[in-house]
Short mmCIF file of C-alpha atoms in Angstrom, two decimals:
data_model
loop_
_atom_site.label_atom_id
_atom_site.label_comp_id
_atom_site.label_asym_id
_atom_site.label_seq_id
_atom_site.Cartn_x
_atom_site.Cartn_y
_atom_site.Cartn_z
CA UNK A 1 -0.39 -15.30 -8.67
CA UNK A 2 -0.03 -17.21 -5.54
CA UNK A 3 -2.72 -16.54 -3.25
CA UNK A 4 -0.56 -16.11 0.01
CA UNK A 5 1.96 -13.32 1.59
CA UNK A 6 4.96 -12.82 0.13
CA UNK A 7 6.35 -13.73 3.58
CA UNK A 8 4.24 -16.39 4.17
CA UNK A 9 5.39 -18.29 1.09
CA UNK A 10 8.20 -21.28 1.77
CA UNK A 11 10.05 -23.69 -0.23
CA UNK A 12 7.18 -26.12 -0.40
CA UNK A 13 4.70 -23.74 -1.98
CA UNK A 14 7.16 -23.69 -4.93
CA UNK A 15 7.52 -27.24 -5.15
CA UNK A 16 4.26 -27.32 -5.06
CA UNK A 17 3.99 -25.30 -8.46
CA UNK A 18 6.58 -27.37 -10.11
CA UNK A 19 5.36 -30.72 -8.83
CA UNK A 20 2.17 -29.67 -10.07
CA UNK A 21 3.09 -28.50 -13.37
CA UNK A 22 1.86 -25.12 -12.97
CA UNK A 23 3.13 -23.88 -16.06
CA UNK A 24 4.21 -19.88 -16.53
CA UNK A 25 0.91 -17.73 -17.26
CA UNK A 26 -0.18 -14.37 -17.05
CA UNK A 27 0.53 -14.11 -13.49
CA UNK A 28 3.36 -16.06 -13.20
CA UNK A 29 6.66 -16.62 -14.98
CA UNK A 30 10.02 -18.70 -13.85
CA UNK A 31 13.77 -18.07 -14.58
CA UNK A 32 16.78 -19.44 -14.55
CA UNK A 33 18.53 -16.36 -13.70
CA UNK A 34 18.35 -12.92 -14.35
CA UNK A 35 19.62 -12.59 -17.50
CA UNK A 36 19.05 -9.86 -19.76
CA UNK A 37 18.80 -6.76 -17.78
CA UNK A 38 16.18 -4.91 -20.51
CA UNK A 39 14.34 -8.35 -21.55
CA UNK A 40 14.17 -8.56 -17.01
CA UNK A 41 12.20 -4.84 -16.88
CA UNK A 42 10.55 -5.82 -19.69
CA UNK A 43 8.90 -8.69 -17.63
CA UNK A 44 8.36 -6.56 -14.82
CA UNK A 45 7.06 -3.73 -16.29
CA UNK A 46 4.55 -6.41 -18.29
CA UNK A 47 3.32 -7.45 -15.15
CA UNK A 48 2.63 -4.32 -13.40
CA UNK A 49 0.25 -3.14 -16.32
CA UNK A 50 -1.68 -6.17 -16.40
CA UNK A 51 -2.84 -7.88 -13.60
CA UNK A 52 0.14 -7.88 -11.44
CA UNK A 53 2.24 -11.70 -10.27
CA UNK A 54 5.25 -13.27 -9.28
CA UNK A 55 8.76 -14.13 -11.44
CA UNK A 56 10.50 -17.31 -9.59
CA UNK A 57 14.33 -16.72 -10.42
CA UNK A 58 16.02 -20.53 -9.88
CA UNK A 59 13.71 -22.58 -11.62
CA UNK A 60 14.69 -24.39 -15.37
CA UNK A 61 12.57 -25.78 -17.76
CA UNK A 62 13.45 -29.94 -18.79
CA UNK A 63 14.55 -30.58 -22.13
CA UNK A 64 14.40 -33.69 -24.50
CA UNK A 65 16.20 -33.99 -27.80
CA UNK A 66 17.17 -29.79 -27.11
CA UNK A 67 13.86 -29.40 -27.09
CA UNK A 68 11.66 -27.48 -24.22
CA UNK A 69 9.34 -29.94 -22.86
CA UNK A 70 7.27 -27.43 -20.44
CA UNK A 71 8.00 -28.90 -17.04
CA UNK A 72 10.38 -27.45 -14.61
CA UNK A 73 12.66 -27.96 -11.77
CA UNK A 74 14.14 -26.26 -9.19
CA UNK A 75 17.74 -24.80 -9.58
CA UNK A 76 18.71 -23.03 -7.10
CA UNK A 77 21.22 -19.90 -7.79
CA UNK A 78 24.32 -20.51 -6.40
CA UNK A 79 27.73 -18.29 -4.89
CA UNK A 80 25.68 -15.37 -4.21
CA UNK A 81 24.87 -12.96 -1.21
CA UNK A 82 21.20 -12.86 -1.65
CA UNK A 83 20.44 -8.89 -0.67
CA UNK A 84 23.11 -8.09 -3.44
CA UNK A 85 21.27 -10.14 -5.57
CA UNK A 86 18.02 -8.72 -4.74
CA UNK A 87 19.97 -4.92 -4.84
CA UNK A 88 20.83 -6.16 -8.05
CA UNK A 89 16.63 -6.73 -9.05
CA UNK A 90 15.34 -3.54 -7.55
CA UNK A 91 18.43 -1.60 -9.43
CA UNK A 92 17.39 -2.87 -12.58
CA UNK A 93 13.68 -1.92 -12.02
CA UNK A 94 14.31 1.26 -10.95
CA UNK A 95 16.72 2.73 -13.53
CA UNK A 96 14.89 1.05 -16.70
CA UNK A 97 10.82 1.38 -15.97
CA UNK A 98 8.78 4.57 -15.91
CA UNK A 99 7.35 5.60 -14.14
CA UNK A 100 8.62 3.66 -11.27
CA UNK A 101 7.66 0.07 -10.16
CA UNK A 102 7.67 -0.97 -6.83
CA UNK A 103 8.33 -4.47 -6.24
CA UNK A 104 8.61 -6.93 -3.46
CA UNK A 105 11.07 -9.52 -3.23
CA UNK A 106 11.90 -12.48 -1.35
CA UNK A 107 15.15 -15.39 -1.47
CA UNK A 108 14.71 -18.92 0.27
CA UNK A 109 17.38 -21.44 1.09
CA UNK A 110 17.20 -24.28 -0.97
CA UNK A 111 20.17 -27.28 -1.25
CA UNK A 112 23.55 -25.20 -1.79
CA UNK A 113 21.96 -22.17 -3.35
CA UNK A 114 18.44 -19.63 -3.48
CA UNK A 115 15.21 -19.17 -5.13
CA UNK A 116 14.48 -15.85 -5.46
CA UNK A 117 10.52 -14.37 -5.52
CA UNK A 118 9.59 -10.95 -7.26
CA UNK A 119 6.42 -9.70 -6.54
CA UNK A 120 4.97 -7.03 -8.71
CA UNK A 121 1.69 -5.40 -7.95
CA UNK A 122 -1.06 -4.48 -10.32
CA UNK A 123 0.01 -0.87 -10.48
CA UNK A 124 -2.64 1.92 -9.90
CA UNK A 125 0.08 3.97 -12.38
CA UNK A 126 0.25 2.67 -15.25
CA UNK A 127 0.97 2.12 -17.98
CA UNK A 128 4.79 1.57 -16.81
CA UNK A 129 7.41 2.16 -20.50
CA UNK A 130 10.95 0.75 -20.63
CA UNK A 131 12.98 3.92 -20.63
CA UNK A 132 15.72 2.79 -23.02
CA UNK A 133 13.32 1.06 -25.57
CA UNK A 134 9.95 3.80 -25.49
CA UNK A 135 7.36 0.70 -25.57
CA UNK A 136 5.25 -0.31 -23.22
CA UNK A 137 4.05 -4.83 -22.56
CA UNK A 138 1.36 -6.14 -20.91
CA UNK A 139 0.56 -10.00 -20.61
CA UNK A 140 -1.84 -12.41 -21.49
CA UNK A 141 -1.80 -16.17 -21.13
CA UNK A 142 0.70 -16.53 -23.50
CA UNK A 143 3.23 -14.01 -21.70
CA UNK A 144 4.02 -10.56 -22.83
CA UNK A 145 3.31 -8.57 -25.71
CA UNK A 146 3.53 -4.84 -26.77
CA UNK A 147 0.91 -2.98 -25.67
CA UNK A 148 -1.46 -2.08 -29.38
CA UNK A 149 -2.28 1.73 -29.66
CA UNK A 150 -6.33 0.73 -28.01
CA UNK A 151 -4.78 -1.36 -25.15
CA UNK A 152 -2.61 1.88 -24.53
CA UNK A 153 -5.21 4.39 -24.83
CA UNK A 154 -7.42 1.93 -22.10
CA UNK A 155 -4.45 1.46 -19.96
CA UNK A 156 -3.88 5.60 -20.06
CA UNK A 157 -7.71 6.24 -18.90
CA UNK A 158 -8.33 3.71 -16.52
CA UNK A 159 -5.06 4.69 -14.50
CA UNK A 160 -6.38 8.13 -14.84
CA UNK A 161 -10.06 6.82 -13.61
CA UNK A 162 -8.72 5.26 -10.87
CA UNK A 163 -6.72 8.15 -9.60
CA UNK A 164 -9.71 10.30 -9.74
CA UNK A 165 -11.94 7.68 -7.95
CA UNK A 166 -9.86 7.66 -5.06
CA UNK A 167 -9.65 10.85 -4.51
CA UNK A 168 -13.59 11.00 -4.97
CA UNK A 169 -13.90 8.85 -2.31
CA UNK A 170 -11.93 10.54 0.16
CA UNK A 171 -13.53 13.86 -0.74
CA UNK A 172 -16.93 12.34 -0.01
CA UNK A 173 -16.13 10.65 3.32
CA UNK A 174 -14.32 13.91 4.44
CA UNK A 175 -17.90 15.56 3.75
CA UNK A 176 -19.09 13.20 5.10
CA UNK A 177 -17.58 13.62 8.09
CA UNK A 178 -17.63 17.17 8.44
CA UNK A 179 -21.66 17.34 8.06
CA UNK A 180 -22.02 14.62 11.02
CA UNK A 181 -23.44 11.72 8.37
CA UNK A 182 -20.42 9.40 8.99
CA UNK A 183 -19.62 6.31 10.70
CA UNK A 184 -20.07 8.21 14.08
CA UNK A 185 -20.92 11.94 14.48
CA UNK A 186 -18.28 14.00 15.39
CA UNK A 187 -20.12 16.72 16.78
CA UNK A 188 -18.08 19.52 15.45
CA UNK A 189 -14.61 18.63 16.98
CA UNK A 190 -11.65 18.92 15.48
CA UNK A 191 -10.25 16.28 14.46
CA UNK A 192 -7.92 14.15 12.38
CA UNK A 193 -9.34 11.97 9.64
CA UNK A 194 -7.16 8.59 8.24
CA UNK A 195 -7.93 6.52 5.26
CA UNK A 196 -6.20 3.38 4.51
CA UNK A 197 -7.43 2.15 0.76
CA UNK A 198 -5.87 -0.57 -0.49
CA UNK A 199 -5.74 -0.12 -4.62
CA UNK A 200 -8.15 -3.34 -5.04
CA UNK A 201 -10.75 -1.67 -3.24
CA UNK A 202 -11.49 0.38 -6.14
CA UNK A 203 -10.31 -1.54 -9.25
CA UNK A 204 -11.06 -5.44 -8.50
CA UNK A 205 -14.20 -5.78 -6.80
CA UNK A 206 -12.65 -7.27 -3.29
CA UNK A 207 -15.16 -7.60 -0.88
CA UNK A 208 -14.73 -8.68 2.59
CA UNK A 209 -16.96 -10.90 4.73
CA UNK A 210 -17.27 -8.43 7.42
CA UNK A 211 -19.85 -10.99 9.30
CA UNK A 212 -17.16 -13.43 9.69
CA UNK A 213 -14.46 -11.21 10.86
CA UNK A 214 -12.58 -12.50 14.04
CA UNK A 215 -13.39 -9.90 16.87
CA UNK A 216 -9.45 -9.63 17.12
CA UNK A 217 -9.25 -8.58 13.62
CA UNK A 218 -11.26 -5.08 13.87
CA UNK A 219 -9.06 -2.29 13.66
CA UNK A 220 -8.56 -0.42 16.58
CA UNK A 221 -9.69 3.56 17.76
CA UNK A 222 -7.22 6.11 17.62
CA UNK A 223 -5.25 6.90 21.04
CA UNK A 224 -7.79 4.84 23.09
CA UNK A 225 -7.60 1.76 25.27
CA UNK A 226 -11.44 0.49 25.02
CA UNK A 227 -14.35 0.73 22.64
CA UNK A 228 -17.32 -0.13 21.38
CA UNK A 229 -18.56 -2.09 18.41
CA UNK A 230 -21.07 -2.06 15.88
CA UNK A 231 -21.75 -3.55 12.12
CA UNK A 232 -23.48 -1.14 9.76
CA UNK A 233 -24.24 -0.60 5.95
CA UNK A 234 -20.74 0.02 5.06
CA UNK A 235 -19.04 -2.88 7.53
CA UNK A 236 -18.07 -2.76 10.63
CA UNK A 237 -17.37 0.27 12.82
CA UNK A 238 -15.20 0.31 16.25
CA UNK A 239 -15.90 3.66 18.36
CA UNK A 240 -15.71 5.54 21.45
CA UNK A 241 -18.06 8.99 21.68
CA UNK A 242 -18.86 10.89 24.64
CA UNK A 243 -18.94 14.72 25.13
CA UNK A 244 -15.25 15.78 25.57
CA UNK A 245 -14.18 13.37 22.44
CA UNK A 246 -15.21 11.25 19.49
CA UNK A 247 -12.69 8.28 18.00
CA UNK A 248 -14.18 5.68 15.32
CA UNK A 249 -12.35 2.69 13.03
CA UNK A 250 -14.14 2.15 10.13
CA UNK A 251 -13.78 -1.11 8.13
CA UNK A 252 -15.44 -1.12 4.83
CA UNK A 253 -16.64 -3.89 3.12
CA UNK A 254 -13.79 -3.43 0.44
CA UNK A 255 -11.16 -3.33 3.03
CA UNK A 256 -10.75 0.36 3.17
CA UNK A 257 -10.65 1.70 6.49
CA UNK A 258 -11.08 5.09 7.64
CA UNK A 259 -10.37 6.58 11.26
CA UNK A 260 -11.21 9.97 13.07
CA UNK A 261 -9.56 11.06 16.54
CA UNK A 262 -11.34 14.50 18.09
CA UNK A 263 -7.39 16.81 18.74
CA UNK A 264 -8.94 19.53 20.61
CA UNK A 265 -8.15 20.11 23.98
CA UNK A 266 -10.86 21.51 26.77
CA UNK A 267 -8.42 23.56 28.83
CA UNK A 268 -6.75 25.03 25.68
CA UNK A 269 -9.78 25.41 23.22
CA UNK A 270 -7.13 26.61 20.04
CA UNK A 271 -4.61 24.06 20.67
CA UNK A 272 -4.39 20.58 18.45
CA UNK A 273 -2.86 18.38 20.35
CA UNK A 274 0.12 16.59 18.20
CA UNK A 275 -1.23 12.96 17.98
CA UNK A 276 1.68 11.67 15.13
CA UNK A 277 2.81 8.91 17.25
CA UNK A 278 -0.69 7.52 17.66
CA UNK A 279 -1.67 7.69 14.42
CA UNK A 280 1.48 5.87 13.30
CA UNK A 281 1.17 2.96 15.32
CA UNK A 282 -2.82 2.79 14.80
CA UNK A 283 -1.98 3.00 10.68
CA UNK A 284 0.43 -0.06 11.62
CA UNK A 285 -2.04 -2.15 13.20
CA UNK A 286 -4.61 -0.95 10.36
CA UNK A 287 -2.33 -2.67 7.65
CA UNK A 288 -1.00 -5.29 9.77
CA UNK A 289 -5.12 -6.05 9.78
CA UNK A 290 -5.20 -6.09 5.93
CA UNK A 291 -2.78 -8.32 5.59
CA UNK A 292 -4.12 -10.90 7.61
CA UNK A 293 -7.17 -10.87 5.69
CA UNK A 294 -4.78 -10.89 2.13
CA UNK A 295 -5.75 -6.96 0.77
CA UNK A 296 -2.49 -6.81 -1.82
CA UNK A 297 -0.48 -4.03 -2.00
CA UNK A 298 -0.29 -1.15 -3.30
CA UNK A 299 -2.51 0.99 -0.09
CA UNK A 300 -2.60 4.51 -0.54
CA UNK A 301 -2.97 6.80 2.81
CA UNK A 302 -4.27 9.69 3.00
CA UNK A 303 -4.49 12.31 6.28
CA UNK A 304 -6.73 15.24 6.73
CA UNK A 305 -7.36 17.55 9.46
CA UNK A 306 -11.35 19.27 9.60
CA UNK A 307 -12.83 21.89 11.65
CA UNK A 308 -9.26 23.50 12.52
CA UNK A 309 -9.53 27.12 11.18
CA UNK A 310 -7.54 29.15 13.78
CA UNK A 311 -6.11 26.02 15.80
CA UNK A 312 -2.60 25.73 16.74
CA UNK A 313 -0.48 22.46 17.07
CA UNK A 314 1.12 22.11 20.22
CA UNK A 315 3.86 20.19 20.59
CA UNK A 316 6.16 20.01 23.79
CA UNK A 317 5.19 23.39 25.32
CA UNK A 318 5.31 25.71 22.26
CA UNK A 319 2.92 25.96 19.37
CA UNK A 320 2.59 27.08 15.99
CA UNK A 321 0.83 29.35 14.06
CA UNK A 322 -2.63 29.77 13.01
CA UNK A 323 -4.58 27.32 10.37
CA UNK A 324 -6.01 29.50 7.98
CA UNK A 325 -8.50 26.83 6.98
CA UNK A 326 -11.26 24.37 8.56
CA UNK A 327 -10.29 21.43 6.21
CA UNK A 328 -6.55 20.56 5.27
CA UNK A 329 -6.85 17.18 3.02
CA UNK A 330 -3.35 15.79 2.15
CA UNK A 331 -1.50 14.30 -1.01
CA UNK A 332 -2.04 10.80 -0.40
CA UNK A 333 0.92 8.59 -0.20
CA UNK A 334 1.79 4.74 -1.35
CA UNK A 335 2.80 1.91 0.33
CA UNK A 336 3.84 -0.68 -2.12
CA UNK A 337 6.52 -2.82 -0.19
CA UNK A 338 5.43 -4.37 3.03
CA UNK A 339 9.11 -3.78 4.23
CA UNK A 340 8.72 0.25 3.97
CA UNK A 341 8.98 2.17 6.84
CA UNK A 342 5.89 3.60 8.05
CA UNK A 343 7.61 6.82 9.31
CA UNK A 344 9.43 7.18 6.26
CA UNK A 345 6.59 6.63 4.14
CA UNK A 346 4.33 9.37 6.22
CA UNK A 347 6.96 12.41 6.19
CA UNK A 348 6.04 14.34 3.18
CA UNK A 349 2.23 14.26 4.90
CA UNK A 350 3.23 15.11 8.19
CA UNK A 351 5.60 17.56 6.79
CA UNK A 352 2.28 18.95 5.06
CA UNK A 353 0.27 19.42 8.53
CA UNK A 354 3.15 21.02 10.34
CA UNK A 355 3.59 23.60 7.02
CA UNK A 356 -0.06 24.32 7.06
CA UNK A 357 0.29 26.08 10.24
CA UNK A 358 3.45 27.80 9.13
CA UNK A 359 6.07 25.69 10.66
CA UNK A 360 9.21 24.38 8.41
CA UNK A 361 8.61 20.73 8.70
CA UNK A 362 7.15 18.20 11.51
CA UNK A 363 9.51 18.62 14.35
CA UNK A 364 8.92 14.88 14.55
CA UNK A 365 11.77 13.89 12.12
CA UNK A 366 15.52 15.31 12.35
CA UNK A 367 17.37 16.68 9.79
CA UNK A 368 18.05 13.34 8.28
CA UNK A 369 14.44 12.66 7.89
CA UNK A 370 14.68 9.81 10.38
CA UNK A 371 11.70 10.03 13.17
CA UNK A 372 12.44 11.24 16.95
CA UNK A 373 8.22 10.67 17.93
CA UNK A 374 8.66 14.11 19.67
#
């Protein structure tokens, strides 16, 4: 794979490959053009159950004598609107790979024409079959092959083992949490808990080297304009606690970060105040963060609410009902495309707050499911 953003990536960087004969792998692979729509998913869906890469669409391979002579060169696709063209590549993902693959994609000018950049994530869902053909590829060195009934089987459990580790781990913090033994005590307020947890975190062994972390680079307190710092056994911890409210940032080691805001309001004792916009924009800067210190996609997010039994949301003068529980812990969600909307991508979980206190929806979203930040 190439070890930078997709958005970081230029022209040069894939000159770079060619010039230095870095030939097609298990994490890499180059194309003319499309081509074959099933043979195309087939790639795709090959890389997403291995170890995740990049195709390079505009690239040909030299021949001597009609004979392929493994080096390449640069040939650029020509007399196309790129976003059709990239249209065109998610299309072909979506409709022929199950379950779905989420992919990233990029186009750069080049001479008269475009090199295009697919980006395909190790999935934490897989294995990934072709719809049309009922098989499922991985890769190796050598490209891709059919997955063999053991490879399957492996691919089958460890998706499943990973699914159930995260949700371990966010069990455990919550607990965590609730009994005072986290990053900062919360001393019983109600509160909202946010954990951003990049897929690698639990299925590569990424560590980060929280010691040499720019102070800039620290994410940031819920809803609050100054803070404290501190390192500790699990990384790095950014916090403001007095004894009206409590707001930490956790960064761990493995680049998952975890966040708690106190909601309760003093005057008001069973009202939650709504804090949606803040937590969006504080989730923004969280991944913004990760990418600057190259965590890959997919993240998963997850949002739970904890010692609410009884609270109400308020929200513009009115509240809601009753919360007939002290701990609310969310379906986490997937980012998988740095170009997803944030809001978009959080509506089924705020959706799940508002619900749990026996409201329709989040009144922060219309009826189109576009957000208003109410």
């Amino acid at each position: 794979m190439i070890n930078k953003p997709l958005d970081s990536i230029t022209i040069d960087d894939i000159q770079d490959l060619i010039e230095d004969n870095i030939i097609e792998k298990k994490t890499l692979d180059y194309k003319l053009i499309i081509g074959d729509k099933k043979e195309f998913a087939i790639d795709v869906s090959s890389f997403a159950n291995a170890s995740g890469g990049n195709i390079i669409i505009g690239v040909a391979e030299e021949k001597l004598d009609k004979k392929k002579t493994g080096k390449y060169f640069l040939s650029p696709i020509k007399d196309i609107i790129p976003d059709q063209m990239i249209q065109t590549i998610e299309g072909i993902v979506r409709d022929r790979i199950e379950p779905r693959v989420f992919i990233d994609c990029k186009h750069l000018k080049y001479e008269d024409g475009h090199i295009f950049i697919i980006r395909i994530p190790k999935s934490w869902n897989s294995p990934h079959m072709i719809k049309d053909a009922s098989r499922f590829y991985t890769r190796n060195s050598n490209g891709k092959e059919i997955f063999d009934y053991i490879g399957l089987r492996s691919a089958f459990l460890a998706s499943e083992s990973l699914r159930k580790e995260i949700k371990n781990f966010r069990a455990d913090r919550v607990g965590q949490i609730i009994a005072d033994e986290g990053s900062i005590p919360i001393k019983n307020h109600p509160g909202i808990v946010v954990h951003v947890m990049p897929v690698s975190a639990f299925s590569t062994g990424f560590l980060i080297d929280i010691a040499n972390i720019d102070p800039q680079n620290r994410p940031i307190p819920i809803g609050v304009s100054s803070w404290d710092r501190r390192y500790n056994f699990d990384g790095v911890v950014t916090f403001v606690s007095n004894e009206n409210s409590v707001s930490y940032a956790q960064l761990f080691r493995n680049g998952v970060i975890e966040a708690f805001e106190s909601i309760d309001s003093r005057q008001y004792p069973k009202l939650i105040h709504d804090v949606s916009v803040n937590i969006i924009k504080e989730i923004k800067g969280y991944l913004s963060l990760l990418y600057k210190l190259e965590v890959e996609l997919p993240i998963l997010i997850g949002i739970s609410l904890v010692n609410v039994r009884g609270k109400r949301f308020k929200n513009d003068g009115w509240s809601t009902g009753e919360i007939d529980r002290n701990i609310i812990v969310t379906p986490e969600v997937i980012l998988e495309n740095q170009h997803k909307s944030i809001e978009e991508v959080l509506k089924p979980v705020f959706d799940t707050l508002w619900q749990a206190s026996g409201y329709t929806r989040s009144p922060n979203y219309d009826h189109n499911g576009s957000f208003i930040g109410r």
